[in-house]
């Protein structure tokens, strides 16, 4: 429930579930254009000294996060471009149906919201199943 409250922000929210393998498969085409790396986030105490060799905005800093978020067990996709003097937006090809494994509806969302999410996935051709959170039954039974 804590994660739904922190990241959902309201009773009407969804979580989009994927897997590491789906992320890798979805980014294979990007390697032809950019450098793509998957980084396990290292959780550190920002009030202390940065790890050896990390003193400025560098490739390594993209894998650091405050230790208070260690429960997330985050993996990041880091995309690098060569000799880019002026930043510009990236438009990366991705097949949403190859990327999304499941869409989970927040446990406190009403049935109307679940139905709306199901209708929207159908309307936009998203083949991932829509499911209630496993916590939904706990809330309905209390």
PDB file of C-alpha atoms in Angstrom:
ATOM      1  CA  UNK A   1       0.000   0.000   0.000  1.00  0.00           C
ATOM      2  CA  UNK A   2       2.881   2.353   0.746  1.00  0.00           C
ATOM      3  CA  UNK A   3       4.114   2.195  -2.858  1.00  0.00           C
ATOM      4  CA  UNK A   4       0.617   2.855  -4.210  1.00  0.00           C
ATOM      5  CA  UNK A   5       0.361   5.919  -1.959  1.00  0.00           C
ATOM      6  CA  UNK A   6       3.852   7.191  -2.838  1.00  0.00           C
ATOM      7  CA  UNK A   7       3.815   6.592  -6.589  1.00  0.00           C
ATOM      8  CA  UNK A   8       0.129   6.381  -7.456  1.00  0.00           C
ATOM      9  CA  UNK A   9      -0.779   9.632  -5.790  1.00  0.00           C
ATOM     10  CA  UNK A  10      -4.496   8.881  -5.893  1.00  0.00           C
ATOM     11  CA  UNK A  11      -6.901   5.985  -5.585  1.00  0.00           C
ATOM     12  CA  UNK A  12      -7.242   6.004  -9.368  1.00  0.00           C
ATOM     13  CA  UNK A  13      -3.803   4.929 -10.542  1.00  0.00           C
ATOM     14  CA  UNK A  14      -2.139   2.098 -12.409  1.00  0.00           C
ATOM     15  CA  UNK A  15       1.201   0.345 -12.336  1.00  0.00           C
ATOM     16  CA  UNK A  16       2.701  -0.805 -15.620  1.00  0.00           C
ATOM     17  CA  UNK A  17       4.602  -4.043 -15.164  1.00  0.00           C
ATOM     18  CA  UNK A  18       7.434  -5.228 -17.375  1.00  0.00           C
ATOM     19  CA  UNK A  19      10.386  -7.562 -16.980  1.00  0.00           C
ATOM     20  CA  UNK A  20      14.098  -7.166 -17.477  1.00  0.00           C
ATOM     21  CA  UNK A  21      13.973  -9.457 -20.529  1.00  0.00           C
ATOM     22  CA  UNK A  22      11.195  -7.371 -22.097  1.00  0.00           C
ATOM     23  CA  UNK A  23      13.214  -4.194 -21.497  1.00  0.00           C
ATOM     24  CA  UNK A  24      16.296  -5.694 -23.142  1.00  0.00           C
ATOM     25  CA  UNK A  25      14.315  -6.963 -26.141  1.00  0.00           C
ATOM     26  CA  UNK A  26      12.612  -3.577 -26.535  1.00  0.00           C
ATOM     27  CA  UNK A  27      15.926  -1.697 -26.646  1.00  0.00           C
ATOM     28  CA  UNK A  28      17.895  -3.907 -29.055  1.00  0.00           C
ATOM     29  CA  UNK A  29      17.188  -1.604 -32.025  1.00  0.00           C
ATOM     30  CA  UNK A  30      18.425   1.419 -30.074  1.00  0.00           C
ATOM     31  CA  UNK A  31      21.973  -0.001 -29.941  1.00  0.00           C
ATOM     32  CA  UNK A  32      22.353   0.745 -33.658  1.00  0.00           C
ATOM     33  CA  UNK A  33      21.950   4.459 -32.911  1.00  0.00           C
ATOM     34  CA  UNK A  34      23.018   4.989 -29.291  1.00  0.00           C
ATOM     35  CA  UNK A  35      24.934   3.396 -26.469  1.00  0.00           C
ATOM     36  CA  UNK A  36      22.443   1.551 -24.247  1.00  0.00           C
ATOM     37  CA  UNK A  37      23.359   0.268 -20.798  1.00  0.00           C
ATOM     38  CA  UNK A  38      21.313  -1.202 -17.992  1.00  0.00           C
ATOM     39  CA  UNK A  39      22.528  -0.096 -14.571  1.00  0.00           C
ATOM     40  CA  UNK A  40      21.590  -1.396 -11.163  1.00  0.00           C
ATOM     41  CA  UNK A  41      21.114   1.658  -8.994  1.00  0.00           C
ATOM     42  CA  UNK A  42      23.572   2.021  -6.124  1.00  0.00           C
ATOM     43  CA  UNK A  43      21.907   3.504  -3.053  1.00  0.00           C
ATOM     44  CA  UNK A  44      24.180   5.845  -1.119  1.00  0.00           C
ATOM     45  CA  UNK A  45      24.105   8.257   1.802  1.00  0.00           C
ATOM     46  CA  UNK A  46      24.245  11.628   0.016  1.00  0.00           C
ATOM     47  CA  UNK A  47      25.345  13.367   3.190  1.00  0.00           C
ATOM     48  CA  UNK A  48      28.631  11.479   3.088  1.00  0.00           C
ATOM     49  CA  UNK A  49      31.398  11.260   0.503  1.00  0.00           C
ATOM     50  CA  UNK A  50      30.573  10.099  -3.012  1.00  0.00           C
ATOM     51  CA  UNK A  51      32.037   6.719  -4.027  1.00  0.00           C
ATOM     52  CA  UNK A  52      35.626   6.793  -5.304  1.00  0.00           C
ATOM     53  CA  UNK A  53      35.944   8.337  -8.741  1.00  0.00           C
ATOM     54  CA  UNK A  54      32.525  10.034  -8.739  1.00  0.00           C
ATOM     55  CA  UNK A  55      32.975  13.787  -8.348  1.00  0.00           C
ATOM     56  CA  UNK A  56      30.766  15.367 -11.008  1.00  0.00           C
ATOM     57  CA  UNK A  57      27.962  14.661 -13.435  1.00  0.00           C
ATOM     58  CA  UNK A  58      29.315  11.605 -15.187  1.00  0.00           C
ATOM     59  CA  UNK A  59      28.132   8.270 -16.475  1.00  0.00           C
ATOM     60  CA  UNK A  60      28.450   6.819 -12.953  1.00  0.00           C
ATOM     61  CA  UNK A  61      26.161   9.395 -11.334  1.00  0.00           C
ATOM     62  CA  UNK A  62      23.226   8.104 -13.374  1.00  0.00           C
ATOM     63  CA  UNK A  63      23.318   4.974 -11.233  1.00  0.00           C
ATOM     64  CA  UNK A  64      23.250   6.679  -7.826  1.00  0.00           C
ATOM     65  CA  UNK A  65      20.250   7.388  -5.631  1.00  0.00           C
ATOM     66  CA  UNK A  66      19.706   8.210  -1.977  1.00  0.00           C
ATOM     67  CA  UNK A  67      19.645   5.156   0.290  1.00  0.00           C
ATOM     68  CA  UNK A  68      16.139   6.047   1.506  1.00  0.00           C
ATOM     69  CA  UNK A  69      14.846   4.635  -1.805  1.00  0.00           C
ATOM     70  CA  UNK A  70      16.696   1.312  -1.592  1.00  0.00           C
ATOM     71  CA  UNK A  71      13.383  -0.574  -1.319  1.00  0.00           C
ATOM     72  CA  UNK A  72      12.804   0.223  -5.020  1.00  0.00           C
ATOM     73  CA  UNK A  73      15.599  -2.089  -6.268  1.00  0.00           C
ATOM     74  CA  UNK A  74      15.701   0.081  -9.376  1.00  0.00           C
ATOM     75  CA  UNK A  75      17.329  -0.647 -12.714  1.00  0.00           C
ATOM     76  CA  UNK A  76      17.911   2.250 -15.084  1.00  0.00           C
ATOM     77  CA  UNK A  77      18.334   2.367 -18.820  1.00  0.00           C
ATOM     78  CA  UNK A  78      21.127   4.817 -19.623  1.00  0.00           C
ATOM     79  CA  UNK A  79      21.333   6.018 -23.220  1.00  0.00           C
ATOM     80  CA  UNK A  80      24.424   7.847 -24.418  1.00  0.00           C
ATOM     81  CA  UNK A  81      25.052   9.736 -27.631  1.00  0.00           C
ATOM     82  CA  UNK A  82      28.436  10.545 -29.125  1.00  0.00           C
ATOM     83  CA  UNK A  83      29.631  14.125 -29.590  1.00  0.00           C
ATOM     84  CA  UNK A  84      26.349  15.786 -28.803  1.00  0.00           C
ATOM     85  CA  UNK A  85      26.963  19.476 -28.216  1.00  0.00           C
ATOM     86  CA  UNK A  86      23.321  20.542 -28.194  1.00  0.00           C
ATOM     87  CA  UNK A  87      20.896  18.287 -26.314  1.00  0.00           C
ATOM     88  CA  UNK A  88      17.854  17.282 -28.287  1.00  0.00           C
ATOM     89  CA  UNK A  89      14.875  15.044 -27.531  1.00  0.00           C
ATOM     90  CA  UNK A  90      15.181  11.343 -28.215  1.00  0.00           C
ATOM     91  CA  UNK A  91      12.494   9.564 -30.163  1.00  0.00           C
ATOM     92  CA  UNK A  92      13.101   5.875 -29.636  1.00  0.00           C
ATOM     93  CA  UNK A  93      11.134   3.130 -31.380  1.00  0.00           C
ATOM     94  CA  UNK A  94       9.343   0.770 -29.029  1.00  0.00           C
ATOM     95  CA  UNK A  95       6.518  -1.684 -29.501  1.00  0.00           C
ATOM     96  CA  UNK A  96       4.358  -1.132 -26.444  1.00  0.00           C
ATOM     97  CA  UNK A  97       2.930  -4.647 -26.711  1.00  0.00           C
ATOM     98  CA  UNK A  98       6.410  -6.144 -26.546  1.00  0.00           C
ATOM     99  CA  UNK A  99       7.250  -3.967 -23.539  1.00  0.00           C
ATOM    100  CA  UNK A 100       4.233  -4.094 -21.215  1.00  0.00           C
ATOM    101  CA  UNK A 101       3.649  -7.369 -19.405  1.00  0.00           C
ATOM    102  CA  UNK A 102       0.633  -6.370 -17.303  1.00  0.00           C
ATOM    103  CA  UNK A 103      -1.303  -3.303 -16.164  1.00  0.00           C
ATOM    104  CA  UNK A 104      -2.285  -3.377 -12.510  1.00  0.00           C
ATOM    105  CA  UNK A 105      -5.071  -1.177 -11.161  1.00  0.00           C
ATOM    106  CA  UNK A 106      -4.648   0.384  -7.715  1.00  0.00           C
ATOM    107  CA  UNK A 107      -6.336  -1.514  -4.886  1.00  0.00           C
ATOM    108  CA  UNK A 108      -8.612   1.359  -3.845  1.00  0.00           C
ATOM    109  CA  UNK A 109      -9.767   2.207  -7.380  1.00  0.00           C
ATOM    110  CA  UNK A 110     -13.430   1.693  -8.060  1.00  0.00           C
ATOM    111  CA  UNK A 111     -14.768  -0.782 -10.575  1.00  0.00           C
ATOM    112  CA  UNK A 112     -15.566   2.145 -12.916  1.00  0.00           C
ATOM    113  CA  UNK A 113     -11.829   2.951 -13.072  1.00  0.00           C
ATOM    114  CA  UNK A 114     -10.864  -0.662 -13.741  1.00  0.00           C
ATOM    115  CA  UNK A 115     -13.429  -0.769 -16.578  1.00  0.00           C
ATOM    116  CA  UNK A 116     -12.109   2.516 -17.991  1.00  0.00           C
ATOM    117  CA  UNK A 117      -8.506   1.249 -18.014  1.00  0.00           C
ATOM    118  CA  UNK A 118      -9.649  -1.976 -19.701  1.00  0.00           C
ATOM    119  CA  UNK A 119     -11.572   0.010 -22.324  1.00  0.00           C
ATOM    120  CA  UNK A 120      -8.590   2.290 -23.001  1.00  0.00           C
ATOM    121  CA  UNK A 121      -6.181  -0.604 -23.481  1.00  0.00           C
ATOM    122  CA  UNK A 122      -8.598  -2.114 -25.981  1.00  0.00           C
ATOM    123  CA  UNK A 123      -9.134   1.223 -27.762  1.00  0.00           C
ATOM    124  CA  UNK A 124      -5.387   1.792 -28.175  1.00  0.00           C
ATOM    125  CA  UNK A 125      -4.539  -1.810 -29.076  1.00  0.00           C
ATOM    126  CA  UNK A 126      -2.594  -2.632 -25.927  1.00  0.00           C
ATOM    127  CA  UNK A 127      -2.650  -6.393 -25.531  1.00  0.00           C
ATOM    128  CA  UNK A 128      -1.341  -6.574 -21.947  1.00  0.00           C
ATOM    129  CA  UNK A 129      -3.865  -7.897 -19.461  1.00  0.00           C
ATOM    130  CA  UNK A 130      -5.406  -5.501 -16.955  1.00  0.00           C
ATOM    131  CA  UNK A 131      -5.595  -6.884 -13.413  1.00  0.00           C
ATOM    132  CA  UNK A 132      -6.659  -5.766  -9.965  1.00  0.00           C
ATOM    133  CA  UNK A 133      -3.898  -5.332  -7.410  1.00  0.00           C
ATOM    134  CA  UNK A 134      -3.527  -8.343  -5.126  1.00  0.00           C
ATOM    135  CA  UNK A 135      -4.323  -5.934  -2.276  1.00  0.00           C
ATOM    136  CA  UNK A 136      -7.799  -5.194  -3.656  1.00  0.00           C
ATOM    137  CA  UNK A 137      -9.386  -8.192  -1.933  1.00  0.00           C
ATOM    138  CA  UNK A 138      -7.903  -7.133   1.418  1.00  0.00           C
ATOM    139  CA  UNK A 139      -9.507  -3.707   1.125  1.00  0.00           C
ATOM    140  CA  UNK A 140     -12.856  -5.059  -0.047  1.00  0.00           C
ATOM    141  CA  UNK A 141     -12.950  -7.523   2.882  1.00  0.00           C
ATOM    142  CA  UNK A 142     -12.130  -4.970   5.570  1.00  0.00           C
TER     143      UNK A 142
END
